[in-house]
mmCIF file of C-alpha atoms in Angstrom:
data_model
loop_
_atom_site.group_PDB
_atom_site.id
_atom_site.type_symbol
_atom_site.label_atom_id
_atom_site.label_comp_id
_atom_site.label_asym_id
_atom_site.label_seq_id
_atom_site.Cartn_x
_atom_site.Cartn_y
_atom_site.Cartn_z
ATOM 1 C CA ASN U 207 2.290 16.305 13.303
ATOM 2 C CA ALA U 208 -0.497 15.556 10.805
ATOM 3 C CA GLY U 209 1.368 12.786 8.959
ATOM 4 C CA VAL U 210 0.282 12.370 5.343
ATOM 5 C CA THR U 211 -2.750 14.398 4.269
ATOM 6 C CA GLN U 212 -4.723 14.220 1.034
ATOM 7 C CA THR U 213 -7.400 16.418 -0.484
ATOM 8 C CA PRO U 214 -10.090 16.094 -1.616
ATOM 9 C CA LYS U 215 -11.567 13.001 0.048
ATOM 10 C CA PHE U 216 -14.076 12.506 -2.772
ATOM 11 C CA GLN U 217 -14.274 13.832 -6.325
ATOM 12 C CA VAL U 218 -16.530 13.265 -9.321
ATOM 13 C CA LEU U 219 -15.274 14.289 -12.755
ATOM 14 C CA LYS U 220 -16.609 14.129 -16.262
ATOM 15 C CA THR U 221 -14.577 12.443 -18.985
ATOM 16 C CA GLY U 222 -11.985 14.849 -20.342
ATOM 17 C CA GLN U 223 -11.786 17.097 -17.297
ATOM 18 C CA SER U 224 -8.475 17.661 -15.550
ATOM 19 C CA MET U 225 -7.778 17.951 -11.854
ATOM 20 C CA THR U 226 -5.053 17.766 -9.240
ATOM 21 C CA LEU U 227 -5.059 15.503 -6.204
ATOM 22 C CA GLN U 228 -3.130 17.099 -3.379
ATOM 23 C CA CYS U 229 -0.769 15.289 -1.023
ATOM 24 C CA ALA U 230 1.319 16.763 1.763
ATOM 25 C CA GLN U 231 3.446 15.392 4.602
ATOM 26 C CA ASP U 232 5.014 17.171 7.536
ATOM 27 C CA MET U 233 7.567 14.526 8.497
ATOM 28 C CA ASN U 234 10.355 15.729 6.201
ATOM 29 C CA HIS U 235 10.368 12.440 4.298
ATOM 30 C CA GLU U 236 12.306 12.489 1.052
ATOM 31 C CA TYR U 237 10.505 9.600 -0.635
ATOM 32 C CA MET U 238 6.846 9.967 -1.596
ATOM 33 C CA SER U 239 4.651 7.954 -3.907
ATOM 34 C CA TRP U 240 1.178 7.673 -5.398
ATOM 35 C CA TYR U 241 -0.803 4.428 -5.654
ATOM 36 C CA ARG U 242 -4.178 3.561 -7.032
ATOM 37 C CA GLN U 243 -6.312 0.794 -5.593
ATOM 38 C CA ASP U 244 -8.950 -0.999 -7.625
ATOM 39 C CA PRO U 245 -11.144 -3.903 -6.441
ATOM 40 C CA GLY U 246 -9.235 -7.185 -6.547
ATOM 41 C CA MET U 247 -6.054 -5.491 -7.793
ATOM 42 C CA GLY U 248 -4.164 -4.492 -4.664
ATOM 43 C CA LEU U 249 -2.262 -1.199 -4.798
ATOM 44 C CA ARG U 250 -0.388 -0.233 -7.940
ATOM 45 C CA LEU U 251 2.345 2.372 -8.072
ATOM 46 C CA ILE U 252 1.665 5.357 -10.350
ATOM 47 C CA HIS U 253 4.596 7.726 -9.764
ATOM 48 C CA TYR U 254 7.158 8.287 -7.056
ATOM 49 C CA SER U 255 9.708 10.872 -5.980
ATOM 50 C CA VAL U 256 12.974 10.437 -4.094
ATOM 51 C CA GLY U 257 13.267 14.132 -3.283
ATOM 52 C CA ALA U 258 12.403 17.644 -4.384
ATOM 53 C CA GLY U 259 12.862 18.001 -8.127
ATOM 54 C CA ILE U 260 13.128 14.253 -8.773
ATOM 55 C CA THR U 261 10.234 12.102 -9.965
ATOM 56 C CA ASP U 262 9.904 8.817 -11.800
ATOM 57 C CA GLN U 263 7.258 6.503 -13.206
ATOM 58 C CA GLY U 264 5.825 3.482 -11.477
ATOM 59 C CA GLU U 265 3.813 0.583 -12.826
ATOM 60 C CA VAL U 266 0.789 2.521 -14.185
ATOM 61 C CA PRO U 267 1.863 6.108 -15.027
ATOM 62 C CA ASN U 268 -0.167 6.763 -18.192
ATOM 63 C CA GLY U 269 -2.624 9.626 -17.883
ATOM 64 C CA TYR U 270 -0.979 11.085 -14.783
ATOM 65 C CA ASN U 271 1.661 13.741 -14.147
ATOM 66 C CA VAL U 272 3.516 14.625 -10.971
ATOM 67 C CA SER U 273 5.916 17.282 -9.782
ATOM 68 C CA ARG U 274 7.862 17.759 -6.563
ATOM 69 C CA SER U 275 8.828 21.368 -5.999
ATOM 70 C CA THR U 276 9.089 21.008 -2.204
ATOM 71 C CA THR U 277 9.803 18.155 0.197
ATOM 72 C CA GLU U 278 6.325 18.518 1.714
ATOM 73 C CA ASP U 279 4.067 18.415 -1.352
ATOM 74 C CA PHE U 280 3.582 15.835 -4.075
ATOM 75 C CA PRO U 281 0.505 16.586 -6.223
ATOM 76 C CA LEU U 282 -0.891 14.149 -8.784
ATOM 77 C CA ARG U 283 -2.423 15.616 -11.928
ATOM 78 C CA LEU U 284 -4.965 13.914 -14.154
ATOM 79 C CA LEU U 285 -4.555 15.483 -17.567
ATOM 80 C CA SER U 286 -7.778 14.329 -19.249
ATOM 81 C CA ALA U 287 -9.844 12.098 -16.982
ATOM 82 C CA ALA U 288 -11.127 8.773 -18.299
ATOM 83 C CA PRO U 289 -13.583 6.305 -16.712
ATOM 84 C CA SER U 290 -10.659 3.845 -16.353
ATOM 85 C CA GLN U 291 -9.183 6.253 -13.801
ATOM 86 C CA THR U 292 -12.086 5.709 -11.428
ATOM 87 C CA SER U 293 -10.284 4.420 -8.361
ATOM 88 C CA VAL U 294 -9.132 5.169 -4.844
ATOM 89 C CA TYR U 295 -5.841 7.048 -4.794
ATOM 90 C CA PHE U 296 -3.378 6.835 -1.924
ATOM 91 C CA CYS U 297 -0.351 8.989 -1.338
ATOM 92 C CA ALA U 298 2.431 7.605 0.854
ATOM 93 C CA SER U 299 5.722 8.742 2.311
ATOM 94 C CA LEU U 300 8.634 6.669 3.527
ATOM 95 C CA ALA U 301 10.024 6.915 7.039
ATOM 96 C CA PRO U 302 13.791 6.502 6.588
ATOM 97 C CA ILE U 303 14.585 5.033 10.007
ATOM 98 C CA THR U 304 11.901 2.341 10.080
ATOM 99 C CA ASP U 305 11.980 1.985 6.303
ATOM 100 C CA THR U 306 8.190 1.742 6.147
ATOM 101 C CA GLN U 307 5.657 3.632 4.094
ATOM 102 C CA TYR U 308 2.838 5.558 5.728
ATOM 103 C CA PHE U 309 -0.317 6.203 3.772
ATOM 104 C CA GLY U 310 -2.636 9.174 3.538
ATOM 105 C CA PRO U 311 -6.405 8.694 3.985
ATOM 106 C CA GLY U 312 -7.081 8.369 0.267
ATOM 107 C CA THR U 313 -9.114 10.154 -2.409
ATOM 108 C CA ARG U 314 -12.057 8.342 -3.975
ATOM 109 C CA LEU U 315 -12.331 9.489 -7.589
ATOM 110 C CA THR U 316 -15.200 8.729 -9.940
ATOM 111 C CA VAL U 317 -14.978 9.621 -13.626
ATOM 112 C CA LEU U 318 -18.292 9.591 -15.484
ATOM 113 C CA GLU Q 166 8.393 -9.667 -13.866
ATOM 114 C CA ASP Q 167 8.229 -9.191 -10.112
ATOM 115 C CA LYS Q 168 5.274 -10.920 -8.528
ATOM 116 C CA VAL Q 169 3.652 -11.024 -5.088
ATOM 117 C CA VAL Q 170 0.880 -13.562 -4.550
ATOM 118 C CA GLN Q 171 -1.359 -13.774 -1.510
ATOM 119 C CA SER Q 172 -3.565 -16.644 -0.487
ATOM 120 C CA PRO Q 173 -6.311 -17.192 0.202
ATOM 121 C CA LEU Q 174 -7.995 -14.223 -1.480
ATOM 122 C CA SER Q 175 -10.808 -14.329 1.056
ATOM 123 C CA LEU Q 176 -11.538 -16.111 4.286
ATOM 124 C CA VAL Q 177 -14.468 -16.324 6.711
ATOM 125 C CA VAL Q 178 -13.837 -17.562 10.263
ATOM 126 C CA HIS Q 179 -15.591 -17.531 13.631
ATOM 127 C CA GLU Q 180 -14.449 -15.440 16.544
ATOM 128 C CA GLY Q 181 -11.769 -17.268 18.486
ATOM 129 C CA ASP Q 182 -10.375 -19.130 15.486
ATOM 130 C CA THR Q 183 -6.724 -18.899 14.469
ATOM 131 C CA VAL Q 184 -5.957 -17.889 10.874
ATOM 132 C CA THR Q 185 -2.841 -18.057 8.742
ATOM 133 C CA LEU Q 186 -2.442 -15.795 5.741
ATOM 134 C CA ASN Q 187 0.170 -16.527 3.103
ATOM 135 C CA CYS Q 188 2.334 -14.352 0.899
ATOM 136 C CA SER Q 189 4.782 -15.659 -1.691
ATOM 137 C CA TYR Q 190 7.001 -13.615 -3.942
ATOM 138 C CA GLU Q 191 9.138 -13.878 -7.032
ATOM 139 C CA VAL Q 192 11.213 -10.730 -7.205
ATOM 140 C CA THR Q 193 14.725 -9.604 -7.956
ATOM 141 C CA ASN Q 194 16.681 -7.516 -5.454
ATOM 142 C CA PHE Q 195 14.500 -8.297 -2.421
ATOM 143 C CA ARG Q 196 14.980 -5.901 0.480
ATOM 144 C CA SER Q 197 12.049 -6.417 2.817
ATOM 145 C CA LEU Q 198 8.497 -7.707 3.111
ATOM 146 C CA LEU Q 199 5.780 -5.696 4.765
ATOM 147 C CA TRP Q 200 2.316 -6.524 6.053
ATOM 148 C CA TYR Q 201 -0.476 -3.951 6.197
ATOM 149 C CA LYS Q 202 -4.033 -4.053 7.537
ATOM 150 C CA GLN Q 203 -6.670 -2.144 5.608
ATOM 151 C CA GLU Q 204 -10.123 -1.443 6.966
ATOM 152 C CA LYS Q 205 -12.362 1.068 5.216
ATOM 153 C CA LYS Q 206 -9.540 3.555 4.824
ATOM 154 C CA ALA Q 207 -5.786 3.708 4.270
ATOM 155 C CA PRO Q 208 -3.520 0.715 4.905
ATOM 156 C CA THR Q 209 -1.901 0.718 8.331
ATOM 157 C CA PHE Q 210 1.502 -0.802 8.907
ATOM 158 C CA LEU Q 211 1.771 -4.084 10.827
ATOM 159 C CA PHE Q 212 5.213 -5.634 10.315
ATOM 160 C CA MET Q 213 8.377 -5.348 8.304
ATOM 161 C CA LEU Q 214 10.484 -8.475 7.810
ATOM 162 C CA THR Q 215 13.984 -8.578 6.432
ATOM 163 C CA SER Q 216 15.640 -11.621 8.002
ATOM 164 C CA SER Q 217 14.583 -15.184 7.523
ATOM 165 C CA GLY Q 218 13.295 -17.128 10.516
ATOM 166 C CA ILE Q 219 12.864 -14.226 12.925
ATOM 167 C CA GLU Q 220 9.295 -13.869 14.145
ATOM 168 C CA LYS Q 221 7.779 -10.450 14.609
ATOM 169 C CA LYS Q 222 4.965 -10.315 17.142
ATOM 170 C CA SER Q 223 2.408 -7.762 18.208
ATOM 171 C CA GLY Q 224 -0.330 -8.960 20.527
ATOM 172 C CA ARG Q 225 -2.293 -11.692 18.778
ATOM 173 C CA LEU Q 226 -0.575 -11.067 15.432
ATOM 174 C CA SER Q 227 2.726 -12.555 14.385
ATOM 175 C CA SER Q 228 4.627 -12.933 11.158
ATOM 176 C CA ILE Q 229 7.690 -14.736 9.887
ATOM 177 C CA LEU Q 230 9.705 -14.689 6.684
ATOM 178 C CA ASP Q 231 11.187 -17.717 4.933
ATOM 179 C CA LYS Q 232 13.703 -16.487 2.363
ATOM 180 C CA LYS Q 233 14.469 -19.998 1.167
ATOM 181 C CA GLU Q 234 10.811 -20.581 0.327
ATOM 182 C CA LEU Q 235 10.311 -16.944 -0.794
ATOM 183 C CA SER Q 236 7.303 -16.606 1.420
ATOM 184 C CA SER Q 237 5.879 -15.161 4.592
ATOM 185 C CA ILE Q 238 2.934 -15.962 6.819
ATOM 186 C CA LEU Q 239 0.802 -13.736 9.014
ATOM 187 C CA ASN Q 240 -0.866 -15.475 11.956
ATOM 188 C CA ILE Q 241 -3.764 -14.119 13.935
ATOM 189 C CA THR Q 242 -4.757 -16.057 17.060
ATOM 190 C CA ALA Q 243 -8.049 -15.789 18.969
ATOM 191 C CA THR Q 244 -9.585 -13.712 16.184
ATOM 192 C CA GLN Q 245 -12.030 -10.932 16.995
ATOM 193 C CA THR Q 246 -14.591 -9.158 14.795
ATOM 194 C CA GLY Q 247 -12.261 -6.148 14.807
ATOM 195 C CA ASP Q 248 -9.721 -8.201 12.886
ATOM 196 C CA SER Q 249 -12.047 -8.144 9.859
ATOM 197 C CA ALA Q 250 -10.101 -6.296 7.161
ATOM 198 C CA ILE Q 251 -8.061 -6.721 4.023
ATOM 199 C CA TYR Q 252 -4.502 -7.814 4.797
ATOM 200 C CA LEU Q 253 -1.945 -6.650 2.281
ATOM 201 C CA CYS Q 254 1.498 -8.045 1.711
ATOM 202 C CA ALA Q 255 4.109 -5.915 -0.069
ATOM 203 C CA VAL Q 256 7.693 -6.505 -1.077
ATOM 204 C CA ARG Q 257 10.204 -3.706 -1.199
ATOM 205 C CA LEU Q 258 12.718 -4.081 -3.992
ATOM 206 C CA SER Q 259 16.061 -2.350 -4.422
ATOM 207 C CA GLY Q 260 14.528 1.100 -4.666
ATOM 208 C CA TYR Q 261 11.826 2.456 -2.433
ATOM 209 C CA ALA Q 262 8.731 1.282 -4.291
ATOM 210 C CA LEU Q 263 6.482 -1.387 -2.845
ATOM 211 C CA ASN Q 264 5.113 -4.211 -4.963
ATOM 212 C CA PHE Q 265 1.761 -5.256 -3.477
ATOM 213 C CA GLY Q 266 -0.159 -8.497 -3.610
ATOM 214 C CA LYS Q 267 -3.910 -8.390 -4.202
ATOM 215 C CA GLY Q 268 -4.687 -8.838 -0.529
ATOM 216 C CA THR Q 269 -6.603 -11.336 1.620
ATOM 217 C CA SER Q 270 -10.062 -10.281 2.712
ATOM 218 C CA LEU Q 271 -10.732 -11.636 6.218
ATOM 219 C CA LEU Q 272 -14.196 -11.675 7.768
ATOM 220 C CA VAL Q 273 -14.531 -12.712 11.407
ATOM 221 C CA THR Q 274 -18.108 -13.570 12.374
ATOM 222 C CA PRO Q 275 -19.438 -13.440 15.952
#
């Protein structure tokens, strides 16, 4: 049971490039979400999904796309990277019995 | 607009001290309040509080929710250097999303 996994751990992009941050969980959780964390800002919700085929926007969705084709995977796509997207990105899934979210290890993204 | 405010934003104490971290919220459709500890990696879950006045305890850490005051406190007694971290408070609303405060950065010095 690996919990929530994210790849890559680190990434450097140039402005305008696109990329996908991967997130997977092996706990069969229906609810998954993506957050970004910036210094002094706490964690802010980007997108979330309540199950395969269902996604919705969070607080800061602009510049990001998501899809949920399986229960296990919830990738986050940056369409055209901008320096304002430099951040640490966390994926999380919700354990239904304890009603708590468990976080992946994070991806540190730098956009030059 | 839903709001979660933590105080203080940062704190420096000596080993052995007791600290109290605060979290207040102004939200609609409150479901639960969660505390997380974040060292140099992902947040790790500490407590979830749903009922007012019931203390949750784990070792030297404890937390309680006051629904009347729309607030919660996290206490750490006999602090150790390993308690140095950012402590995050989050409120779960009617859906599944968490609304986070900005965190309290705690530094425990030897």
